[in-house]
Amino acid sequence: MTSVPKISFAKFAAVKKGAIVLLANDKPAISKMAGEYDPAGTIGRAMDVSKFKGKLATIMEVLAPQGIDGDRILVAGTGKADELNEEKWLRIGGAVRAKLGSADTVTIVCDLPDMEITETNISQLALGILLRSYKFGKYKTRKKDDNGSEIEPKSVRVSLFCTNPSGAKKAFAGAGAIAGGVNLARELVNEPANILGPVEFAARARELAALGVKVEILTEKEMKRRGMGALLGVAQGSVRPPRMAVMQWNGGKIRAKPVAFIGKGVVFDTGGISMKPAAGMEDMKGDMGGAAAVTGLMHALASRKAKANVVGIIGLVENMPDGAAQRPGDIVTSMSGQTIEVLNTDAEGRLVLADALWYCNERFKPVAMVNLATLTGAIIIALGKEHAGLFSNDDKLAQNLIDAGLATGEKLWRMPIGPAYDKLIDSKNADMKNIGGRYGGAITAAQFLKRFVGDTPWAHLDIAGTAMASSSTEYNQSWGSGFGVRLLDRLVRDIYE
Ligand code: BES
Ligand code: ZN
Ligand code: ZN
């Protein structure tokens, strides 16, 4: 991970060096404090000349006027003050971070002419900076560009001037935890599969113990003993053994039932014997985006000491073709006792989740289960890369998720489920088959999962289009987006704390 900027908060004061960031709305009216940093009114003139209109997340850059100790002034547009929301502040923070270049000292003056900027707004702005700072650069051995300058800036200090620094610092304590969780999820998705197999991923999950998370790792033997034949069938074609990580954060009332998050962790999906075509197959290193989001979420919740009981379970396997691999037509018995005819070995995520969901429900009796999975190409055809698919057996849980999505910008779109779709996965030879035919592929996949959740309120998020190679934003330029961490942190905060 790239060097994480050090964030601090202070009262408005003179700036001694570095870049100064001022805010401007779409009037475009600039920060009330502008006079302090621009006694001669240079910025106003520069805004006229460059036709800078203060549009959301746009930046105008000028040399610091004479008499000011800083070296550059960046004016960051906020757009219409009354339309600002949580995600827009992230975008402003991200846009600022992108323009900092080699600056190592940055001051952001947090005030606007017709709007009071709250501590939460300021913490979101800072979170946007942290999220944009992430870069997957660990395998680049070249550290200098052609001019001999460092490619990565060294440490960056960002000071945010505001009226209530201690309040902002408090609000930011939570935001910093979220940045850690999102950036962990991104890193796990970006890691190539030769480095991150099931065993290595489980070891990364185990590291959460340092934050107070209780972590258990189930080995192949333990999964066999529990009869997890659906998950094990997927894993049997790989020389790398499967794992299941069970993470518990108990920050809530003793003995209060937990909410549970379950992730698909296929560290690489070749398709197995029903092999995928070569073009683009490298993307399947990201087929553990669900497991990464769950791990990042547990990291965030523990770092901010969330007052809730939360379980995170991830099924970790590699889907490979091999002499020992499962064949199309094989029939496996899941932990639930239900039998599955595997007609396509590339529909493997649902097989992994079938056992993870059943195990979770049986052991923890959670108040709700939410699973995340890069489950189907069909959801990308249906929704593109702007929304993840949401499937649920519970309207209230679905609405809570949709609301969390609107608040964070990690948007969800509810898709239908029902008996007519469920019929499509009935099998001649077993209780069900693992594919449902050409139509409604994302829906039949969801129907399959539903057969393993009993009556527990449950939601399935198909994040195939949003966990990786999603549309980039000012606060995310990474291939692995970390989608789901901010969304579910918000859900926990609003509903379960
Ligand atoms: N991991 C894939 C789904 C996927 C596709 C994720 C593209 C991200 C980007 C999943 O295991 C898969 O292969 N699904 C098949 C299901 C089919 C065989 C019924 C698919 O979507 O084609
Ligand atoms: Zn697959
Ligand atoms: Zn897959």
mmCIF file with all atom_site columns, C-alpha atoms in Angstrom, residues 332-471:
data_model
loop_
_atom_site.group_PDB
_atom_site.id
_atom_site.type_symbol
_atom_site.label_atom_id
_atom_site.label_alt_id
_atom_site.label_comp_id
_atom_site.label_asym_id
_atom_site.label_entity_id
_atom_site.label_seq_id
_atom_site.pdbx_PDB_ins_code
_atom_site.Cartn_x
_atom_site.Cartn_y
_atom_site.Cartn_z
_atom_site.occupancy
_atom_site.B_iso_or_equiv
_atom_site.pdbx_formal_charge
_atom_site.auth_seq_id
_atom_site.auth_comp_id
_atom_site.auth_asym_id
_atom_site.auth_atom_id
_atom_site.pdbx_PDB_model_num
ATOM 1   C CA . VAL A 1 332 ? -22.352 -33.635 -4.477  1.00 0.00 ? 332 VAL A CA 1
ATOM 2   C CA . THR A 1 333 ? -24.005 -33.554 -1.058  1.00 0.00 ? 333 THR A CA 1
ATOM 3   C CA . SER A 1 334 ? -23.964 -30.186 0.688   1.00 0.00 ? 334 SER A CA 1
ATOM 4   C CA . MET A 1 335 ? -23.702 -29.722 4.460   1.00 0.00 ? 335 MET A CA 1
ATOM 5   C CA . SER A 1 336 ? -27.484 -29.123 4.515   1.00 0.00 ? 336 SER A CA 1
ATOM 6   C CA . GLY A 1 337 ? -27.995 -32.666 3.201   1.00 0.00 ? 337 GLY A CA 1
ATOM 7   C CA . GLN A 1 338 ? -29.416 -31.341 -0.090  1.00 0.00 ? 338 GLN A CA 1
ATOM 8   C CA . THR A 1 339 ? -27.828 -32.875 -3.181  1.00 0.00 ? 339 THR A CA 1
ATOM 9   C CA . ILE A 1 340 ? -26.584 -30.828 -6.131  1.00 0.00 ? 340 ILE A CA 1
ATOM 10  C CA . GLU A 1 341 ? -25.970 -31.907 -9.704  1.00 0.00 ? 341 GLU A CA 1
ATOM 11  C CA . VAL A 1 342 ? -22.990 -29.893 -10.926 1.00 0.00 ? 342 VAL A CA 1
ATOM 12  C CA . LEU A 1 343 ? -23.853 -29.283 -14.575 1.00 0.00 ? 343 LEU A CA 1
ATOM 13  C CA . ASN A 1 344 ? -21.295 -26.518 -15.035 1.00 0.00 ? 344 ASN A CA 1
ATOM 14  C CA . THR A 1 345 ? -18.149 -26.385 -12.927 1.00 0.00 ? 345 THR A CA 1
ATOM 15  C CA . ASP A 1 346 ? -17.876 -22.643 -13.658 1.00 0.00 ? 346 ASP A CA 1
ATOM 16  C CA . ALA A 1 347 ? -20.977 -21.976 -11.545 1.00 0.00 ? 347 ALA A CA 1
ATOM 17  C CA . GLU A 1 348 ? -18.826 -22.648 -8.491  1.00 0.00 ? 348 GLU A CA 1
ATOM 18  C CA . GLY A 1 349 ? -19.412 -19.594 -6.303  1.00 0.00 ? 349 GLY A CA 1
ATOM 19  C CA . ARG A 1 350 ? -22.906 -20.740 -5.354  1.00 0.00 ? 350 ARG A CA 1
ATOM 20  C CA . LEU A 1 351 ? -21.485 -24.135 -4.331  1.00 0.00 ? 351 LEU A CA 1
ATOM 21  C CA . VAL A 1 352 ? -18.992 -22.476 -1.987  1.00 0.00 ? 352 VAL A CA 1
ATOM 22  C CA . LEU A 1 353 ? -21.654 -20.174 -0.539  1.00 0.00 ? 353 LEU A CA 1
ATOM 23  C CA . ALA A 1 354 ? -24.198 -22.988 -0.096  1.00 0.00 ? 354 ALA A CA 1
ATOM 24  C CA . ASP A 1 355 ? -22.063 -24.553 2.632   1.00 0.00 ? 355 ASP A CA 1
ATOM 25  C CA . ALA A 1 356 ? -20.833 -21.256 4.090   1.00 0.00 ? 356 ALA A CA 1
ATOM 26  C CA . LEU A 1 357 ? -24.416 -19.931 4.441   1.00 0.00 ? 357 LEU A CA 1
ATOM 27  C CA . TRP A 1 358 ? -25.744 -23.160 5.924   1.00 0.00 ? 358 TRP A CA 1
ATOM 28  C CA . TYR A 1 359 ? -22.861 -23.407 8.395   1.00 0.00 ? 359 TYR A CA 1
ATOM 29  C CA . CYS A 1 360 ? -23.292 -19.774 9.416   1.00 0.00 ? 360 CYS A CA 1
ATOM 30  C CA . ASN A 1 361 ? -27.032 -20.097 9.953   1.00 0.00 ? 361 ASN A CA 1
ATOM 31  C CA . GLU A 1 362 ? -26.789 -23.335 11.895  1.00 0.00 ? 362 GLU A CA 1
ATOM 32  C CA . ARG A 1 363 ? -23.954 -22.243 14.169  1.00 0.00 ? 363 ARG A CA 1
ATOM 33  C CA . PHE A 1 364 ? -24.796 -18.591 14.880  1.00 0.00 ? 364 PHE A CA 1
ATOM 34  C CA . LYS A 1 365 ? -28.575 -18.290 14.324  1.00 0.00 ? 365 LYS A CA 1
ATOM 35  C CA . PRO A 1 366 ? -27.923 -14.727 13.110  1.00 0.00 ? 366 PRO A CA 1
ATOM 36  C CA . VAL A 1 367 ? -30.604 -12.011 13.038  1.00 0.00 ? 367 VAL A CA 1
ATOM 37  C CA . ALA A 1 368 ? -29.752 -11.523 9.382   1.00 0.00 ? 368 ALA A CA 1
ATOM 38  C CA . MET A 1 369 ? -27.300 -12.846 6.805   1.00 0.00 ? 369 MET A CA 1
ATOM 39  C CA . VAL A 1 370 ? -25.876 -10.803 3.958   1.00 0.00 ? 370 VAL A CA 1
ATOM 40  C CA . ASN A 1 371 ? -23.638 -12.542 1.464   1.00 0.00 ? 371 ASN A CA 1
ATOM 41  C CA . LEU A 1 372 ? -21.398 -10.850 -1.088  1.00 0.00 ? 372 LEU A CA 1
ATOM 42  C CA . ALA A 1 373 ? -20.180 -12.583 -4.218  1.00 0.00 ? 373 ALA A CA 1
ATOM 43  C CA . THR A 1 374 ? -18.752 -11.923 -7.652  1.00 0.00 ? 374 THR A CA 1
ATOM 44  C CA . LEU A 1 375 ? -21.329 -14.502 -8.644  1.00 0.00 ? 375 LEU A CA 1
ATOM 45  C CA . THR A 1 376 ? -22.475 -14.002 -12.238 1.00 0.00 ? 376 THR A CA 1
ATOM 46  C CA . GLY A 1 377 ? -21.543 -12.337 -15.503 1.00 0.00 ? 377 GLY A CA 1
ATOM 47  C CA . ALA A 1 378 ? -25.301 -11.999 -15.978 1.00 0.00 ? 378 ALA A CA 1
ATOM 48  C CA . ILE A 1 379 ? -25.565 -9.291  -13.310 1.00 0.00 ? 379 ILE A CA 1
ATOM 49  C CA . ILE A 1 380 ? -23.103 -7.167  -15.314 1.00 0.00 ? 380 ILE A CA 1
ATOM 50  C CA . ILE A 1 381 ? -25.286 -7.589  -18.391 1.00 0.00 ? 381 ILE A CA 1
ATOM 51  C CA . ALA A 1 382 ? -28.347 -6.544  -16.365 1.00 0.00 ? 382 ALA A CA 1
ATOM 52  C CA . LEU A 1 383 ? -26.997 -3.628  -14.308 1.00 0.00 ? 383 LEU A CA 1
ATOM 53  C CA . GLY A 1 384 ? -23.628 -2.664  -15.769 1.00 0.00 ? 384 GLY A CA 1
ATOM 54  C CA . LYS A 1 385 ? -21.068 -1.397  -13.307 1.00 0.00 ? 385 LYS A CA 1
ATOM 55  C CA . GLU A 1 386 ? -23.085 1.241   -11.448 1.00 0.00 ? 386 GLU A CA 1
ATOM 56  C CA . HIS A 1 387 ? -25.237 -0.931  -9.205  1.00 0.00 ? 387 HIS A CA 1
ATOM 57  C CA . ALA A 1 388 ? -24.653 -4.244  -7.512  1.00 0.00 ? 388 ALA A CA 1
ATOM 58  C CA . GLY A 1 389 ? -27.561 -6.683  -7.691  1.00 0.00 ? 389 GLY A CA 1
ATOM 59  C CA . LEU A 1 390 ? -29.591 -7.123  -4.510  1.00 0.00 ? 390 LEU A CA 1
ATOM 60  C CA . PHE A 1 391 ? -31.723 -10.214 -3.919  1.00 0.00 ? 391 PHE A CA 1
ATOM 61  C CA . SER A 1 392 ? -33.535 -10.743 -0.645  1.00 0.00 ? 392 SER A CA 1
ATOM 62  C CA . ASN A 1 393 ? -36.247 -12.712 1.123   1.00 0.00 ? 393 ASN A CA 1
ATOM 63  C CA . ASP A 1 394 ? -36.894 -9.777  3.495   1.00 0.00 ? 394 ASP A CA 1
ATOM 64  C CA . ASP A 1 395 ? -38.223 -6.364  2.429   1.00 0.00 ? 395 ASP A CA 1
ATOM 65  C CA . LYS A 1 396 ? -36.962 -4.551  5.505   1.00 0.00 ? 396 LYS A CA 1
ATOM 66  C CA . LEU A 1 397 ? -33.416 -5.835  5.188   1.00 0.00 ? 397 LEU A CA 1
ATOM 67  C CA . ALA A 1 398 ? -33.507 -5.034  1.458   1.00 0.00 ? 398 ALA A CA 1
ATOM 68  C CA . GLN A 1 399 ? -34.646 -1.459  2.129   1.00 0.00 ? 399 GLN A CA 1
ATOM 69  C CA . ASN A 1 400 ? -31.991 -0.969  4.824   1.00 0.00 ? 400 ASN A CA 1
ATOM 70  C CA . LEU A 1 401 ? -29.338 -2.077  2.337   1.00 0.00 ? 401 LEU A CA 1
ATOM 71  C CA . ILE A 1 402 ? -30.682 0.170   -0.418  1.00 0.00 ? 402 ILE A CA 1
ATOM 72  C CA . ASP A 1 403 ? -30.637 3.138   1.986   1.00 0.00 ? 403 ASP A CA 1
ATOM 73  C CA . ALA A 1 404 ? -27.062 2.405   3.052   1.00 0.00 ? 404 ALA A CA 1
ATOM 74  C CA . GLY A 1 405 ? -26.163 2.245   -0.629  1.00 0.00 ? 405 GLY A CA 1
ATOM 75  C CA . LEU A 1 406 ? -27.650 5.667   -1.360  1.00 0.00 ? 406 LEU A CA 1
ATOM 76  C CA . ALA A 1 407 ? -25.870 7.191   1.632   1.00 0.00 ? 407 ALA A CA 1
ATOM 77  C CA . THR A 1 408 ? -22.453 5.810   0.710   1.00 0.00 ? 408 THR A CA 1
ATOM 78  C CA . GLY A 1 409 ? -22.655 5.812   -3.086  1.00 0.00 ? 409 GLY A CA 1
ATOM 79  C CA . GLU A 1 410 ? -22.227 2.002   -3.143  1.00 0.00 ? 410 GLU A CA 1
ATOM 80  C CA . LYS A 1 411 ? -25.521 1.605   -4.913  1.00 0.00 ? 411 LYS A CA 1
ATOM 81  C CA . LEU A 1 412 ? -27.743 -1.471  -5.030  1.00 0.00 ? 412 LEU A CA 1
ATOM 82  C CA . TRP A 1 413 ? -30.605 -2.374  -7.348  1.00 0.00 ? 413 TRP A CA 1
ATOM 83  C CA . ARG A 1 414 ? -33.154 -4.902  -6.159  1.00 0.00 ? 414 ARG A CA 1
ATOM 84  C CA . MET A 1 415 ? -33.828 -7.829  -8.465  1.00 0.00 ? 415 MET A CA 1
ATOM 85  C CA . PRO A 1 416 ? -36.760 -10.260 -8.297  1.00 0.00 ? 416 PRO A CA 1
ATOM 86  C CA . ILE A 1 417 ? -36.826 -13.782 -6.903  1.00 0.00 ? 417 ILE A CA 1
ATOM 87  C CA . GLY A 1 418 ? -39.767 -16.185 -6.723  1.00 0.00 ? 418 GLY A CA 1
ATOM 88  C CA . PRO A 1 419 ? -41.054 -19.738 -7.154  1.00 0.00 ? 419 PRO A CA 1
ATOM 89  C CA . ALA A 1 420 ? -41.185 -19.560 -10.956 1.00 0.00 ? 420 ALA A CA 1
ATOM 90  C CA . TYR A 1 421 ? -37.443 -18.841 -11.054 1.00 0.00 ? 421 TYR A CA 1
ATOM 91  C CA . ASP A 1 422 ? -36.774 -21.386 -8.323  1.00 0.00 ? 422 ASP A CA 1
ATOM 92  C CA . LYS A 1 423 ? -38.288 -24.141 -10.483 1.00 0.00 ? 423 LYS A CA 1
ATOM 93  C CA . LEU A 1 424 ? -35.592 -23.563 -13.082 1.00 0.00 ? 424 LEU A CA 1
ATOM 94  C CA . ILE A 1 425 ? -32.928 -25.149 -10.874 1.00 0.00 ? 425 ILE A CA 1
ATOM 95  C CA . ASP A 1 426 ? -34.829 -28.351 -10.071 1.00 0.00 ? 426 ASP A CA 1
ATOM 96  C CA . SER A 1 427 ? -32.833 -31.333 -11.320 1.00 0.00 ? 427 SER A CA 1
ATOM 97  C CA . LYS A 1 428 ? -33.796 -34.703 -12.781 1.00 0.00 ? 428 LYS A CA 1
ATOM 98  C CA . ASN A 1 429 ? -31.098 -36.533 -10.895 1.00 0.00 ? 429 ASN A CA 1
ATOM 99  C CA . ALA A 1 430 ? -30.611 -34.614 -7.624  1.00 0.00 ? 430 ALA A CA 1
ATOM 100 C CA . ASP A 1 431 ? -32.379 -32.050 -5.428  1.00 0.00 ? 431 ASP A CA 1
ATOM 101 C CA . MET A 1 432 ? -31.133 -29.220 -7.608  1.00 0.00 ? 432 MET A CA 1
ATOM 102 C CA . LYS A 1 433 ? -28.713 -28.369 -10.394 1.00 0.00 ? 433 LYS A CA 1
ATOM 103 C CA . ASN A 1 434 ? -26.175 -25.560 -10.212 1.00 0.00 ? 434 ASN A CA 1
ATOM 104 C CA . ILE A 1 435 ? -27.279 -23.727 -13.390 1.00 0.00 ? 435 ILE A CA 1
ATOM 105 C CA . GLY A 1 436 ? -30.690 -22.602 -14.542 1.00 0.00 ? 436 GLY A CA 1
ATOM 106 C CA . GLY A 1 437 ? -30.355 -22.134 -18.291 1.00 0.00 ? 437 GLY A CA 1
ATOM 107 C CA . ARG A 1 438 ? -29.731 -19.073 -20.445 1.00 0.00 ? 438 ARG A CA 1
ATOM 108 C CA . TYR A 1 439 ? -32.263 -16.603 -19.085 1.00 0.00 ? 439 TYR A CA 1
ATOM 109 C CA . GLY A 1 440 ? -32.140 -14.703 -15.798 1.00 0.00 ? 440 GLY A CA 1
ATOM 110 C CA . GLY A 1 441 ? -28.739 -16.118 -14.849 1.00 0.00 ? 441 GLY A CA 1
ATOM 111 C CA . ALA A 1 442 ? -28.209 -13.790 -11.906 1.00 0.00 ? 442 ALA A CA 1
ATOM 112 C CA . ILE A 1 443 ? -31.664 -14.638 -10.568 1.00 0.00 ? 443 ILE A CA 1
ATOM 113 C CA . THR A 1 444 ? -31.352 -18.425 -10.775 1.00 0.00 ? 444 THR A CA 1
ATOM 114 C CA . ALA A 1 445 ? -27.992 -18.093 -8.983  1.00 0.00 ? 445 ALA A CA 1
ATOM 115 C CA . ALA A 1 446 ? -29.775 -16.185 -6.191  1.00 0.00 ? 446 ALA A CA 1
ATOM 116 C CA . GLN A 1 447 ? -32.532 -18.834 -6.053  1.00 0.00 ? 447 GLN A CA 1
ATOM 117 C CA . PHE A 1 448 ? -29.840 -21.432 -5.542  1.00 0.00 ? 448 PHE A CA 1
ATOM 118 C CA . LEU A 1 449 ? -28.404 -19.566 -2.543  1.00 0.00 ? 449 LEU A CA 1
ATOM 119 C CA . LYS A 1 450 ? -31.879 -19.078 -1.095  1.00 0.00 ? 450 LYS A CA 1
ATOM 120 C CA . ARG A 1 451 ? -32.200 -22.842 -0.699  1.00 0.00 ? 451 ARG A CA 1
ATOM 121 C CA . PHE A 1 452 ? -29.476 -22.676 1.983   1.00 0.00 ? 452 PHE A CA 1
ATOM 122 C CA . VAL A 1 453 ? -30.687 -19.878 4.258   1.00 0.00 ? 453 VAL A CA 1
ATOM 123 C CA . GLY A 1 454 ? -33.844 -21.306 5.852   1.00 0.00 ? 454 GLY A CA 1
ATOM 124 C CA . ASP A 1 455 ? -36.173 -18.603 7.194   1.00 0.00 ? 455 ASP A CA 1
ATOM 125 C CA . THR A 1 456 ? -33.423 -16.245 8.294   1.00 0.00 ? 456 THR A CA 1
ATOM 126 C CA . PRO A 1 457 ? -33.674 -12.729 6.810   1.00 0.00 ? 457 PRO A CA 1
ATOM 127 C CA . TRP A 1 458 ? -31.104 -12.858 4.042   1.00 0.00 ? 458 TRP A CA 1
ATOM 128 C CA . ALA A 1 459 ? -29.744 -10.733 1.242   1.00 0.00 ? 459 ALA A CA 1
ATOM 129 C CA . HIS A 1 460 ? -27.380 -11.615 -1.568  1.00 0.00 ? 460 HIS A CA 1
ATOM 130 C CA . LEU A 1 461 ? -25.288 -8.914  -3.204  1.00 0.00 ? 461 LEU A CA 1
ATOM 131 C CA . ASP A 1 462 ? -23.975 -9.867  -6.641  1.00 0.00 ? 462 ASP A CA 1
ATOM 132 C CA . ILE A 1 463 ? -20.906 -7.643  -6.897  1.00 0.00 ? 463 ILE A CA 1
ATOM 133 C CA . ALA A 1 464 ? -19.400 -9.103  -10.102 1.00 0.00 ? 464 ALA A CA 1
ATOM 134 C CA . GLY A 1 465 ? -19.659 -5.677  -11.783 1.00 0.00 ? 465 GLY A CA 1
ATOM 135 C CA . THR A 1 466 ? -18.655 -3.484  -8.877  1.00 0.00 ? 466 THR A CA 1
ATOM 136 C CA . ALA A 1 467 ? -15.889 -5.293  -6.954  1.00 0.00 ? 467 ALA A CA 1
ATOM 137 C CA . MET A 1 468 ? -13.325 -5.031  -9.729  1.00 0.00 ? 468 MET A CA 1
ATOM 138 C CA . ALA A 1 469 ? -12.695 -3.043  -12.877 1.00 0.00 ? 469 ALA A CA 1
ATOM 139 C CA . SER A 1 470 ? -15.642 -0.865  -11.906 1.00 0.00 ? 470 SER A CA 1
ATOM 140 C CA . SER A 1 471 ? -16.118 2.739   -13.048 1.00 0.00 ? 471 SER A CA 1
#
